[in-house]
Coordinates of C-alpha atoms in Angstrom, one line a residue:
Chain A
X232 CA -134.0 -123.3 10.0
X233 CA -131.2 -120.9 9.3
X234 CA -133.4 -118.7 7.1
X235 CA -135.9 -118.5 9.9
X236 CA -133.1 -117.4 12.3
X237 CA -131.7 -114.9 9.9
X238 CA -135.1 -113.2 9.7
X239 CA -134.9 -112.4 13.4
X240 CA -133.7 -109.3 15.0
X241 CA -130.0 -109.1 14.5
X242 CA -129.2 -108.9 18.2
X243 CA -131.1 -108.4 21.4
X244 CA -129.3 -105.3 22.6
X245 CA -127.2 -103.9 19.7
X246 CA -125.5 -101.3 21.9
X247 CA -124.5 -103.6 24.6
X248 CA -120.8 -104.0 23.8
X249 CA -120.0 -105.4 27.2
X250 CA -122.4 -108.4 26.7
X251 CA -120.8 -111.8 26.5
X252 CA -124.1 -113.6 26.1
X253 CA -127.2 -112.2 24.5
X254 CA -130.4 -114.2 24.1
X255 CA -133.6 -112.9 22.7
X256 CA -136.9 -114.8 22.5
X257 CA -135.2 -118.2 22.6
X258 CA -137.6 -121.0 21.9
X259 CA -137.1 -124.8 22.0
X260 CA -139.8 -127.2 21.1
X261 CA -139.7 -131.0 21.5
X262 CA -142.7 -132.4 19.6
X263 CA -145.7 -130.6 20.9
X264 CA -144.0 -129.4 24.1
X265 CA -142.3 -126.0 24.4
X266 CA -139.4 -126.4 26.8
X267 CA -138.2 -122.9 26.3
X268 CA -140.9 -120.3 25.5
X269 CA -139.2 -117.0 24.9
X270 CA -136.1 -116.8 27.0
X271 CA -134.4 -113.4 27.2
X272 CA -131.1 -112.9 29.0
X273 CA -128.0 -110.9 28.8
X274 CA -124.7 -111.7 30.6
X275 CA -122.0 -109.1 30.9
X276 CA -118.3 -109.5 30.9
X277 CA -116.9 -110.6 34.3
X278 CA -120.3 -111.6 35.8
X279 CA -121.0 -114.8 37.7
X280 CA -124.5 -115.8 36.8
X281 CA -126.5 -118.6 38.4
X282 CA -129.4 -120.2 36.5
X283 CA -131.9 -121.7 39.0
X284 CA -135.1 -123.5 38.3
X285 CA -137.1 -126.6 39.0
X286 CA -136.3 -129.9 37.2
X287 CA -137.5 -129.8 33.6
X288 CA -137.5 -126.1 33.5
X289 CA -135.0 -126.1 30.6
X290 CA -131.8 -125.1 32.4
X291 CA -129.7 -127.8 30.7
X292 CA -131.4 -127.2 27.4
X293 CA -130.6 -123.4 27.6
X294 CA -126.9 -124.0 28.6
X295 CA -126.5 -126.6 25.8
X296 CA -127.8 -124.2 23.2
X297 CA -125.4 -121.6 24.4
X298 CA -122.5 -124.1 24.3
X299 CA -123.4 -124.9 20.7
X300 CA -124.2 -128.5 21.5
X301 CA -127.9 -128.2 20.7
X302 CA -129.9 -126.6 18.0
X303 CA -132.7 -124.2 19.0
X304 CA -136.1 -124.0 17.4
X305 CA -136.1 -120.2 17.2
X306 CA -134.8 -117.0 18.7
X307 CA -131.6 -114.9 18.5
X308 CA -128.6 -116.1 20.4
X309 CA -125.1 -114.5 20.5
X310 CA -122.3 -116.0 22.6
X311 CA -119.1 -113.9 22.4
X312 CA -120.7 -112.2 19.4
X313 CA -121.3 -115.4 17.5
X314 CA -124.3 -117.6 16.9
X315 CA -123.4 -120.8 18.7
X316 CA -125.1 -122.9 16.0
X317 CA -122.5 -121.5 13.6
X318 CA -119.6 -121.3 16.1
X319 CA -116.2 -122.3 14.5
X320 CA -113.2 -123.8 16.2
X321 CA -111.8 -120.4 17.0
X322 CA -115.0 -119.6 18.9
X323 CA -114.9 -123.0 20.6
X324 CA -111.4 -122.1 21.8
X325 CA -112.7 -119.1 23.7
X326 CA -115.3 -120.9 25.7
X327 CA -114.8 -123.5 28.4
X328 CA -117.3 -126.2 29.4
X329 CA -117.1 -128.2 32.6
X330 CA -118.4 -131.6 31.9
X331 CA -119.2 -134.2 34.6
X332 CA -116.7 -137.0 34.2
X333 CA -117.8 -140.5 34.8
X334 CA -115.2 -143.0 33.7
X335 CA -113.7 -141.4 30.6
X336 CA -109.8 -141.3 30.4
X337 CA -109.7 -143.5 33.6
X338 CA -106.3 -144.9 32.7
X339 CA -104.7 -141.5 31.9
X340 CA -102.6 -139.7 34.4
X341 CA -103.9 -136.4 35.6
X342 CA -100.9 -134.4 34.3
X343 CA -100.7 -136.2 30.9
X344 CA -104.4 -135.6 30.3
X345 CA -104.3 -131.9 31.1
X346 CA -101.2 -131.5 29.0
X347 CA -102.7 -133.3 26.1
X348 CA -106.0 -131.5 26.1
X349 CA -104.3 -128.1 26.6
X350 CA -102.2 -128.5 23.5
X351 CA -105.3 -128.2 21.3
X352 CA -105.6 -124.5 22.4
X353 CA -102.1 -123.3 21.6
X354 CA -102.9 -122.3 18.0
X355 CA -105.5 -119.9 19.6
X356 CA -103.2 -118.2 22.0
X357 CA -103.0 -114.4 21.8
X358 CA -100.9 -111.7 23.6
X359 CA -103.7 -110.9 26.1
X360 CA -104.8 -114.4 26.6
X361 CA -102.0 -117.0 26.8
X362 CA -103.4 -120.4 25.8
X363 CA -103.2 -123.0 27.2
X364 CA -102.7 -122.5 31.0
X365 CA -99.4 -124.1 31.9
X366 CA -100.2 -127.6 33.2
X367 CA -98.4 -127.3 36.5
X368 CA -100.0 -123.9 37.2
X369 CA -103.4 -125.4 36.4
X370 CA -102.8 -128.4 38.6
X371 CA -102.0 -126.0 41.5
X372 CA -105.0 -123.8 40.8
X373 CA -107.4 -126.7 41.2
X374 CA -105.4 -128.2 44.1
X375 CA -104.5 -131.5 42.5
X376 CA -100.7 -131.2 43.1
X377 CA -100.6 -134.4 45.1
X378 CA -102.6 -136.3 42.5
X379 CA -100.8 -135.0 39.4
X380 CA -99.2 -138.4 38.6
X381 CA -102.2 -140.5 39.7
X382 CA -104.5 -142.3 37.3
X383 CA -107.8 -140.5 36.8
X384 CA -109.8 -143.6 37.9
X385 CA -108.1 -143.4 41.3
X386 CA -109.3 -139.9 42.1
X387 CA -112.1 -139.3 44.7
X388 CA -115.3 -137.7 43.6
X389 CA -114.2 -134.3 44.7
X390 CA -110.8 -134.6 43.1
X391 CA -112.4 -135.8 39.9
X392 CA -114.7 -132.8 39.8
X393 CA -111.7 -130.5 40.2
X394 CA -110.1 -132.3 37.3
X395 CA -113.3 -131.5 35.3
X396 CA -113.0 -127.9 36.2
X397 CA -109.3 -128.0 35.2
X398 CA -110.2 -129.4 31.8
X399 CA -112.9 -126.7 31.4
X400 CA -110.4 -123.9 32.0
X401 CA -107.3 -125.3 30.4
X402 CA -107.8 -123.0 27.4
X403 CA -108.1 -119.9 29.6
X404 CA -111.8 -119.3 28.5
X405 CA -113.4 -116.0 28.3
X406 CA -116.7 -117.6 29.2
X407 CA -117.1 -120.8 31.3
X408 CA -120.2 -123.0 31.5
X409 CA -120.8 -125.3 34.5
X410 CA -124.0 -127.5 34.6
X411 CA -124.6 -128.5 38.2
X412 CA -120.9 -128.6 39.1
X413 CA -121.3 -129.5 42.8
X414 CA -123.9 -132.3 42.5
X415 CA -122.6 -135.1 44.7
X416 CA -119.8 -133.2 46.4
X417 CA -119.4 -133.2 50.2
X418 CA -119.5 -129.9 52.0
X419 CA -115.8 -129.6 52.2
X420 CA -115.3 -130.2 48.5
X421 CA -118.1 -127.8 47.8
X422 CA -116.5 -125.1 49.8
X423 CA -113.2 -125.6 47.9
X424 CA -115.1 -125.5 44.6
X425 CA -116.7 -122.2 45.6
X426 CA -113.3 -120.7 46.3
X427 CA -112.1 -121.8 42.9
X428 CA -115.0 -120.1 41.2
X429 CA -114.3 -116.9 43.0
X430 CA -110.6 -117.1 42.0
X431 CA -111.5 -117.7 38.4
X432 CA -113.9 -114.7 38.2
X433 CA -111.5 -112.4 40.0
X434 CA -108.1 -113.3 38.7
X435 CA -108.7 -114.8 35.3
X436 CA -111.4 -112.3 34.1
X437 CA -113.7 -115.2 33.3
X438 CA -117.4 -114.8 32.8
X439 CA -119.2 -117.7 34.4
X440 CA -122.7 -119.2 33.9
X441 CA -123.6 -122.1 36.2
X442 CA -126.7 -124.0 37.0
X443 CA -127.5 -125.5 40.4
X444 CA -130.2 -126.8 42.6
X445 CA -128.5 -125.5 45.7
X446 CA -129.9 -122.1 46.7
X447 CA -127.2 -121.3 49.2
X448 CA -124.7 -122.0 46.5
X449 CA -126.5 -119.6 44.1
X450 CA -126.6 -116.9 46.8
X451 CA -122.9 -117.4 47.6
X452 CA -121.5 -117.5 44.1
X453 CA -123.6 -115.4 41.9
X454 CA -123.5 -111.7 41.1
X455 CA -126.9 -112.2 39.6
X456 CA -129.5 -115.0 39.8
X457 CA -131.8 -116.0 36.9
X458 CA -134.8 -118.1 37.7
X459 CA -136.1 -120.2 34.8
X460 CA -139.6 -121.7 35.3
X461 CA -142.0 -122.9 32.7
X462 CA -139.6 -122.1 29.9
X463 CA -139.1 -118.4 30.7
X464 CA -136.9 -116.3 32.9
X465 CA -139.3 -115.3 35.7
X466 CA -136.8 -113.4 37.8
X467 CA -133.5 -111.7 37.3
X468 CA -131.4 -110.0 40.0
X469 CA -129.2 -110.3 43.0
X470 CA -130.4 -112.6 45.8
X471 CA -131.3 -109.4 47.8
X472 CA -133.2 -107.8 44.9
X473 CA -135.1 -111.1 44.4
X474 CA -136.1 -111.3 48.0
X475 CA -137.4 -107.7 48.1
X476 CA -139.2 -108.0 44.8
X477 CA -141.3 -111.0 45.9
X478 CA -142.4 -109.6 49.2
X479 CA -141.4 -107.2 51.9
X480 CA -142.3 -110.0 54.3
X481 CA -140.0 -110.2 57.3
X482 CA -139.9 -111.6 60.7
X483 CA -138.9 -109.4 63.7
X484 CA -137.6 -111.0 66.8
X485 CA -136.8 -109.3 70.1
X486 CA -136.7 -109.8 73.8
X487 CA -138.4 -107.7 76.6
X488 CA -138.2 -108.4 80.3
X489 CA -136.6 -111.8 79.7
X490 CA -139.3 -112.9 77.3
X491 CA -138.7 -113.6 73.6
X492 CA -141.1 -112.5 70.8
X493 CA -141.5 -113.1 67.1
X494 CA -143.7 -111.0 64.9
X495 CA -144.2 -111.4 61.1
X496 CA -144.7 -108.1 59.3
X497 CA -144.8 -106.6 55.8
X498 CA -143.2 -103.3 57.0
X499 CA -140.4 -104.2 59.3
X500 CA -139.1 -100.6 59.5
X501 CA -142.4 -99.2 60.7
X502 CA -142.9 -102.0 63.1
X503 CA -139.5 -101.6 64.7
X504 CA -140.0 -97.9 65.0
X505 CA -143.3 -98.5 66.8
X506 CA -141.7 -101.1 69.0
X507 CA -139.0 -98.7 70.2
X508 CA -141.4 -95.8 70.7
X509 CA -143.5 -98.0 73.0
X510 CA -140.8 -99.8 74.9
X511 CA -137.6 -97.9 74.4
X512 CA -134.6 -99.3 76.3
X513 CA -136.4 -102.5 77.3
X514 CA -136.0 -104.0 73.9
X515 CA -133.1 -106.4 73.4
X516 CA -131.8 -109.1 71.0
X517 CA -133.4 -107.3 68.0
X518 CA -133.3 -109.3 64.8
X519 CA -135.0 -108.6 61.5
X520 CA -135.0 -111.6 59.2
X521 CA -135.9 -111.0 55.6
X522 CA -137.3 -113.7 53.3
X523 CA -134.5 -115.9 52.4
X524 CA -133.6 -116.8 48.8
X525 CA -135.3 -120.1 49.5
X526 CA -138.5 -118.4 50.5
X527 CA -138.3 -116.2 47.4
X528 CA -137.6 -119.1 45.1
X529 CA -140.4 -121.2 46.5
X530 CA -142.9 -118.4 46.2
X531 CA -141.8 -117.5 42.7
X532 CA -141.9 -121.1 41.4
X533 CA -145.1 -121.8 43.2
X534 CA -146.7 -118.8 41.8
X535 CA -145.6 -119.9 38.4
X536 CA -146.6 -123.5 38.6
X537 CA -150.0 -122.8 40.0
X538 CA -150.7 -120.5 37.1
X539 CA -151.0 -117.3 39.1
X540 CA -148.3 -115.8 37.0
X541 CA -149.2 -113.0 34.6
X542 CA -146.4 -113.9 32.3
X543 CA -144.1 -110.9 33.0
X544 CA -140.7 -110.9 34.4
X545 CA -140.6 -109.7 38.0
X546 CA -139.4 -106.1 37.5
X547 CA -136.0 -105.5 39.1
X548 CA -133.4 -102.9 38.9
X549 CA -130.3 -104.2 37.2
X550 CA -127.4 -105.1 39.4
X551 CA -125.2 -102.1 39.3
X552 CA -121.8 -102.9 37.8
Chain B
X162 CA -99.1 -125.2 10.8
X163 CA -102.8 -125.0 10.2
X164 CA -105.0 -126.0 13.2
X165 CA -106.5 -129.0 11.5
X166 CA -103.2 -130.6 10.6
X167 CA -101.9 -129.7 14.1
X168 CA -104.9 -131.4 15.7
X169 CA -104.4 -134.5 13.6
X170 CA -100.8 -134.6 14.8
X171 CA -101.9 -134.3 18.4
X172 CA -104.3 -137.1 17.7
X173 CA -101.5 -139.4 16.6
X174 CA -99.6 -138.7 19.8
X175 CA -102.9 -139.3 21.7
X176 CA -103.2 -142.7 19.9
X177 CA -99.6 -143.5 20.9
X178 CA -100.4 -142.7 24.5
X179 CA -103.5 -144.9 24.4
X180 CA -101.6 -147.7 22.8
X181 CA -98.9 -147.5 25.6
X182 CA -101.7 -147.5 28.2
X183 CA -103.1 -150.6 26.6
X184 CA -99.7 -152.3 26.8
X185 CA -99.3 -151.4 30.4
X186 CA -102.8 -152.7 31.3
X187 CA -102.5 -156.3 32.4
X188 CA -105.9 -157.4 31.2
X189 CA -105.6 -156.0 27.8
X190 CA -102.2 -157.5 27.2
X191 CA -103.3 -160.8 28.7
X192 CA -106.2 -160.8 26.4
X193 CA -103.9 -160.4 23.4
X194 CA -101.5 -163.0 24.5
X195 CA -104.3 -165.5 25.2
X196 CA -105.7 -164.9 21.8
X197 CA -102.3 -165.5 20.2
X198 CA -101.7 -168.6 22.2
X199 CA -105.1 -170.1 21.4
X200 CA -104.3 -169.7 17.7
X201 CA -100.9 -171.2 18.2
X202 CA -102.6 -174.2 19.8
X203 CA -104.8 -174.6 16.7
X204 CA -101.7 -174.7 14.6
X205 CA -100.1 -177.2 17.0
X206 CA -102.9 -179.6 16.5
X207 CA -102.9 -179.2 12.8
X208 CA -99.1 -179.6 12.4
X209 CA -99.3 -183.1 11.0
X210 CA -102.3 -182.8 8.7
X211 CA -101.9 -181.8 5.1
X212 CA -104.3 -180.0 2.8
X213 CA -106.1 -182.6 0.7
X214 CA -104.4 -183.2 -2.6
X215 CA -101.2 -181.3 -1.6
X216 CA -98.1 -181.8 0.5
X217 CA -98.7 -178.4 2.1
X218 CA -99.3 -178.7 5.9
X219 CA -102.7 -177.5 7.1
X220 CA -101.0 -175.4 9.8
X221 CA -99.0 -173.5 7.2
X222 CA -102.1 -172.5 5.2
X223 CA -104.1 -171.6 8.4
X224 CA -101.5 -169.2 9.8
X225 CA -101.7 -166.7 6.9
X226 CA -105.5 -167.1 6.9
X227 CA -105.7 -166.2 10.6
X228 CA -103.5 -163.2 10.0
X229 CA -105.9 -162.0 7.3
X230 CA -108.9 -162.5 9.6
X231 CA -107.1 -160.8 12.5
X232 CA -106.6 -157.6 10.4
X233 CA -110.4 -157.4 10.1
X234 CA -111.1 -158.4 13.7
X235 CA -108.5 -156.0 15.0
X236 CA -109.6 -153.0 13.1
X237 CA -113.4 -153.4 12.8
X238 CA -113.8 -154.7 16.4
X239 CA -111.3 -152.1 17.7
X240 CA -113.0 -149.2 16.0
X241 CA -116.5 -150.3 16.9
X242 CA -115.6 -151.1 20.5
X243 CA -113.7 -147.8 21.1
X244 CA -116.4 -145.6 19.5
X245 CA -119.3 -147.2 21.3
X246 CA -117.5 -147.2 24.7
X247 CA -116.2 -143.7 24.4
X248 CA -119.5 -142.3 23.2
X249 CA -121.1 -143.8 26.3
X250 CA -118.5 -142.7 28.8
X251 CA -118.2 -139.1 27.5
X252 CA -114.7 -139.2 25.9
X253 CA -116.2 -138.1 22.6
X254 CA -118.1 -135.2 24.3
X255 CA -114.8 -134.0 25.8
X256 CA -113.2 -134.1 22.4
X257 CA -116.1 -132.1 21.0
X258 CA -115.8 -129.4 23.7
X259 CA -112.2 -128.5 22.7
X260 CA -111.1 -126.8 19.5
X261 CA -110.6 -129.4 16.7
X262 CA -111.0 -132.1 19.3
X263 CA -112.9 -134.3 17.0
X264 CA -110.2 -134.3 14.4
X265 CA -107.7 -135.2 17.2
X266 CA -110.0 -137.9 18.5
X267 CA -110.5 -139.7 15.2
X268 CA -106.9 -139.5 14.2
X269 CA -106.1 -141.0 17.6
X270 CA -108.4 -143.9 17.0
X271 CA -106.9 -144.6 13.6
X272 CA -103.4 -144.6 15.3
X273 CA -104.3 -146.7 18.3
X274 CA -106.4 -149.3 16.4
X275 CA -103.6 -149.6 13.8
X276 CA -100.9 -150.1 16.5
X277 CA -103.2 -152.6 18.4
X278 CA -103.8 -154.6 15.2
X279 CA -100.1 -154.6 14.3
X280 CA -99.1 -155.8 17.8
X281 CA -101.9 -158.5 17.6
X282 CA -100.6 -159.7 14.2
X283 CA -97.0 -159.7 15.4
X284 CA -97.9 -161.9 18.5
X285 CA -99.8 -164.4 16.4
X286 CA -97.1 -164.5 13.8
X287 CA -94.5 -165.0 16.5
X288 CA -96.3 -167.8 18.1
X289 CA -97.4 -169.4 14.8
X290 CA -93.9 -169.5 13.3
X291 CA -92.9 -171.9 16.0
X292 CA -95.1 -174.5 14.5
X293 CA -94.6 -173.6 10.8
X294 CA -90.9 -172.7 10.7
X295 CA -90.9 -173.3 6.9
X296 CA -92.7 -169.9 6.5
X297 CA -89.6 -168.2 7.9
X298 CA -87.8 -168.6 4.6
X299 CA -90.4 -166.4 2.8
X300 CA -88.9 -163.8 0.5
X301 CA -88.6 -160.2 1.8
X302 CA -90.8 -158.8 -1.0
X303 CA -93.5 -161.2 0.1
X304 CA -93.3 -160.0 3.7
X305 CA -93.7 -156.5 2.4
X306 CA -96.7 -157.6 0.4
X307 CA -98.1 -159.0 3.6
X308 CA -97.7 -155.6 5.3
X309 CA -99.2 -153.9 2.3
X310 CA -102.3 -156.2 2.4
X311 CA -102.6 -155.6 6.2
X312 CA -102.5 -151.8 5.7
X313 CA -105.1 -152.0 2.9
X314 CA -107.2 -154.3 5.1
X315 CA -107.2 -151.8 7.9
X316 CA -108.3 -149.1 5.5
X317 CA -111.0 -151.3 4.1
X318 CA -112.5 -152.3 7.5
X319 CA -111.8 -149.6 10.1
X320 CA -114.3 -147.1 8.7
X321 CA -117.0 -149.8 8.8
X322 CA -116.2 -150.6 12.4
X323 CA -116.5 -146.9 13.2
X324 CA -119.9 -146.8 11.5
X325 CA -121.2 -149.8 13.6
X326 CA -119.8 -148.1 16.8
X327 CA -121.6 -144.9 15.9
X328 CA -125.0 -146.4 15.2
X329 CA -125.5 -148.9 18.0
X330 CA -127.0 -148.0 21.3
X331 CA -124.5 -149.7 23.6
X332 CA -120.9 -151.1 23.7
X333 CA -122.4 -154.6 24.3
X334 CA -124.4 -154.3 21.1
X335 CA -121.4 -153.0 19.2
X336 CA -119.2 -155.9 20.4
X337 CA -121.9 -158.5 19.8
X338 CA -122.8 -157.3 16.4
X339 CA -119.2 -157.1 15.1
X340 CA -118.2 -160.4 16.7
X341 CA -121.3 -162.1 15.1
X342 CA -120.5 -160.7 11.7
X343 CA -116.8 -161.5 11.8
X344 CA -117.5 -165.0 13.3
X345 CA -120.1 -165.8 10.5
X346 CA -117.8 -164.5 7.8
X347 CA -114.8 -166.3 9.2
X348 CA -116.7 -169.6 9.1
X349 CA -117.4 -169.2 5.3
X350 CA -114.2 -167.6 4.3
X351 CA -111.8 -170.5 4.3
X352 CA -109.8 -169.4 7.3
X353 CA -109.5 -172.7 9.2
X354 CA -109.9 -175.0 6.2
X355 CA -109.8 -174.5 2.5
X356 CA -112.8 -172.6 1.1
X357 CA -113.1 -175.0 -1.8
X358 CA -114.7 -177.6 0.6
X359 CA -117.7 -175.3 0.8
X360 CA -120.7 -175.1 -1.6
X361 CA -120.4 -172.8 -4.6
X362 CA -123.0 -170.2 -3.4
X363 CA -121.3 -170.0 0.0
X364 CA -118.0 -169.3 -1.7
X365 CA -119.9 -166.6 -3.7
X366 CA -121.1 -164.8 -0.5
X367 CA -117.6 -165.1 1.1
X368 CA -116.0 -163.4 -1.9
X369 CA -118.1 -160.2 -1.4
X370 CA -116.4 -159.6 2.0
X371 CA -112.8 -158.6 2.9
X372 CA -112.1 -161.5 5.2
X373 CA -111.8 -164.0 2.4
X374 CA -109.7 -161.7 0.3
X375 CA -107.3 -160.8 3.2
X376 CA -106.9 -164.6 3.9
X377 CA -106.2 -165.2 0.2
X378 CA -103.8 -162.3 0.0
X379 CA -101.9 -163.4 3.0
X380 CA -101.7 -167.0 1.7
X381 CA -100.5 -165.7 -1.6
X382 CA -97.8 -163.8 0.2
X383 CA -96.5 -166.5 2.5
X384 CA -97.2 -169.9 0.7
X385 CA -95.3 -171.5 -2.1
X386 CA -96.9 -171.4 -5.5
X387 CA -97.8 -175.1 -5.3
X388 CA -100.3 -174.4 -2.6
X389 CA -102.6 -172.7 -5.2
X390 CA -104.5 -176.0 -5.8
X391 CA -106.5 -175.4 -2.6
X392 CA -107.6 -172.0 -3.8
X393 CA -110.8 -171.1 -5.8
X394 CA -110.2 -171.9 -9.5
X395 CA -106.7 -173.1 -8.5
X396 CA -105.4 -169.6 -9.1
X397 CA -103.8 -166.7 -7.1
X398 CA -105.7 -163.5 -7.5
X399 CA -103.6 -160.7 -5.9
X400 CA -104.9 -158.0 -8.2
X401 CA -108.5 -159.0 -7.5
X402 CA -107.6 -158.9 -3.8
X403 CA -106.4 -155.3 -4.1
X404 CA -109.5 -154.4 -6.1
X405 CA -112.0 -155.7 -3.6
X406 CA -110.2 -154.2 -0.6
X407 CA -109.8 -150.8 -2.3
X408 CA -113.6 -150.9 -3.2
X409 CA -114.4 -151.5 0.5
X410 CA -112.0 -148.8 1.6
X411 CA -113.4 -146.2 -0.9
X412 CA -117.1 -146.9 0.0
X413 CA -116.2 -147.0 3.7
X414 CA -114.3 -143.7 3.6
X415 CA -117.3 -142.1 1.8
X416 CA -119.9 -143.5 4.1
X417 CA -118.2 -143.1 7.5
X418 CA -117.4 -139.3 7.7
X419 CA -121.0 -138.0 7.4
X420 CA -122.2 -140.6 9.9
X421 CA -119.4 -139.7 12.3
X422 CA -120.2 -136.0 11.8
X423 CA -123.8 -136.7 12.6
X424 CA -123.1 -138.5 15.8
X425 CA -120.6 -135.8 16.8
X426 CA -123.3 -133.2 16.3
X427 CA -125.7 -135.0 18.6
X428 CA -123.3 -135.3 21.5
X429 CA -124.2 -133.2 24.5
X430 CA -124.0 -133.4 28.3
X431 CA -127.5 -134.6 28.5
X432 CA -127.0 -137.2 25.9
X433 CA -124.1 -138.7 27.8
X434 CA -126.1 -138.4 31.0
X435 CA -128.9 -140.4 29.5
X436 CA -126.5 -143.1 28.3
X437 CA -124.9 -143.2 31.7
X438 CA -128.3 -143.7 33.3
X439 CA -129.0 -146.6 30.9
X440 CA -125.6 -148.2 31.6
X441 CA -126.2 -148.0 35.3
X442 CA -129.5 -149.8 34.8
X443 CA -127.7 -152.5 32.8
X444 CA -125.3 -153.1 35.6
X445 CA -127.7 -152.6 38.6

C-alpha cells in the first residue's frame, strides 16, 4: 500500500503554505464498493468547514482517514503537513478529536479526567502553543464549572457533549475534528455549542472540520460548506455561493392595495424593477427570498442521486479569505 | 523525560485512580468481600478434615491453593474484562486519540489489575487465616516467596487475559470464556482437594497450565515440609514452578503486544458506534 501512495503526486497544492488539510484524489474501497471515489479538498488555517452529505456518502470515512484512524485505499492526504497514516505522537498532539462519549470514564470526576488527559500533552507544549489548556480554564470555557466535581455518569446529555469537546481541545489543537457533534442535543444546548465553536475559531486560532446533518447548523457555523455525495465533493463554497450556483431561483413577495402576492422567478432583480416601474409607490412589504441552503442541498443531492450529474464539481469562486 | 516513559508513568497514576474508584464503588468492593467470605466459608467447613495420609488439615492446604488460583482469576479475568468493556465503551478510542495514550492505557491496566489482585489476595488471606491460624507462624522468607510467586503469576497470566479481551466480540463473551477456562482448570488443578486423587492424564493436562503451578508454589511457601505427601511424586518443585510460569510469561509477552497493537489500530469512532449499537440490541 505504501509504495502505491508514494508513487502519487507529492501534494495536491504544493504552493499552498496556508493549507492545514490537503486531500487529492482520495479513494476508499470496501470490497467492490467505492465509498470515496476521488475526493479533493483543501482546508486553510483558521477556517471552519462543514462537511454535509446524505447518509452513507462517506463523511465519517473521510474524517476518520484524516484523523489517522482509518487506512485509505489510494490518494494523497496531508494533515498538518503529514500523511495521517504515518502520523507520529507529535502529530497526534497537534490535532484534537471530539468523540461521542457513551459510558466511558463514568466514575471519574470531570476535573480529574480533564486533568489526567491533559497531562499527556505537556511534553508537546511550545512557546506559541501552551499545552495543555489549564484544567480550570478549560472547564470554564465549556461551561462545566458547576459540574467540575461531579461524576461523568451524572452529567446530562448536553453537559456530556461539552465534556467531549473539552477533551477534544485539552491539548490546544491546531486542527479540531467533530463528527456530528450536536446529534441528540436540545436547541438550547445546541446554541451553546455553536457559541463555543465560534469562540474556538476566533480566540484559539483553531481550524475546525465538522460533519452534520443539520443544514441550519452548517449555515450558521461554517465559513465554507463541502457537500459529499456519491463519494465525491459535489459542491464547495459558502452557503450563499452554493445557493447562487445551483439556481437563481427566488420568490418575490409583495403587497398592493391590501392584497398579497407571491411570484417565483429566475431573475428577481429584473422582476422587481418591472414591478416598480408598473406600480411605483403602491408596492409594499417587498421581500425577495433566495433558495435556502436546504433547497440547494436537496437539489444538489437529488441531481446527484438520480444520475443527472456530469461528474464535475459545481464551479464556485473560492471564499475570499 | 522521554514521552513514552512519561506516558507510562501517567498510566500508573491513572491505574491508581481507577483502583481508588473501585474501592469507593460499593458494588465492586462488595463483590470482593463476598468472594473472600465465600472462600472463608469453604475453609470453615473443612477445618476438621485432614488430608488423607497426613495430619495436615484440609483447610490449611486449600487456603494457599485458593491464593494461587486467585492470582490467575484476578489478573486474567481482570485484564480480559477491562479490555473488552473499555473497547466497547470507547475508553480505548479516547486513549488512542491522545499522544502516547495507548501506552498510558496499558500501563494503567497493569497497575489497576495488579492492585485489584493484590487487594483480593489480601482479603482472602485475612479471612482464611482466621480458620487456619497455624499458617501465621510461616517464616518471613516464605511470605516473600509467596509474593514472588504472585508477581510471577500476574506476569504469566495478565497478557493472556488481555489477548482474550482483545479478540472477543463482547464483554459477556470475554467474561464467559475466561470464567469457563479458569473454572475448568481449577477443577483439575488440585485447588479444593489434592490433585493426586485425579487420574494421571488429568494431572498431565493440569501441569501444562499456570493454575496448578501457582497452587503448588503457594503450598510450598506456606505449608510445612511434611505436607509434601499430598503432592505429585511426593516432592516440592519450586524450580519447575518458576520455569513453567516464566515460560507462560515469555510467550504471553511475545504474543500480546502485536495483538494489542492490531486492535488499537482498528479502533475508530465508527467501530465504537457499531459496538454500541450491538450492545443496545443486547440490552433492548
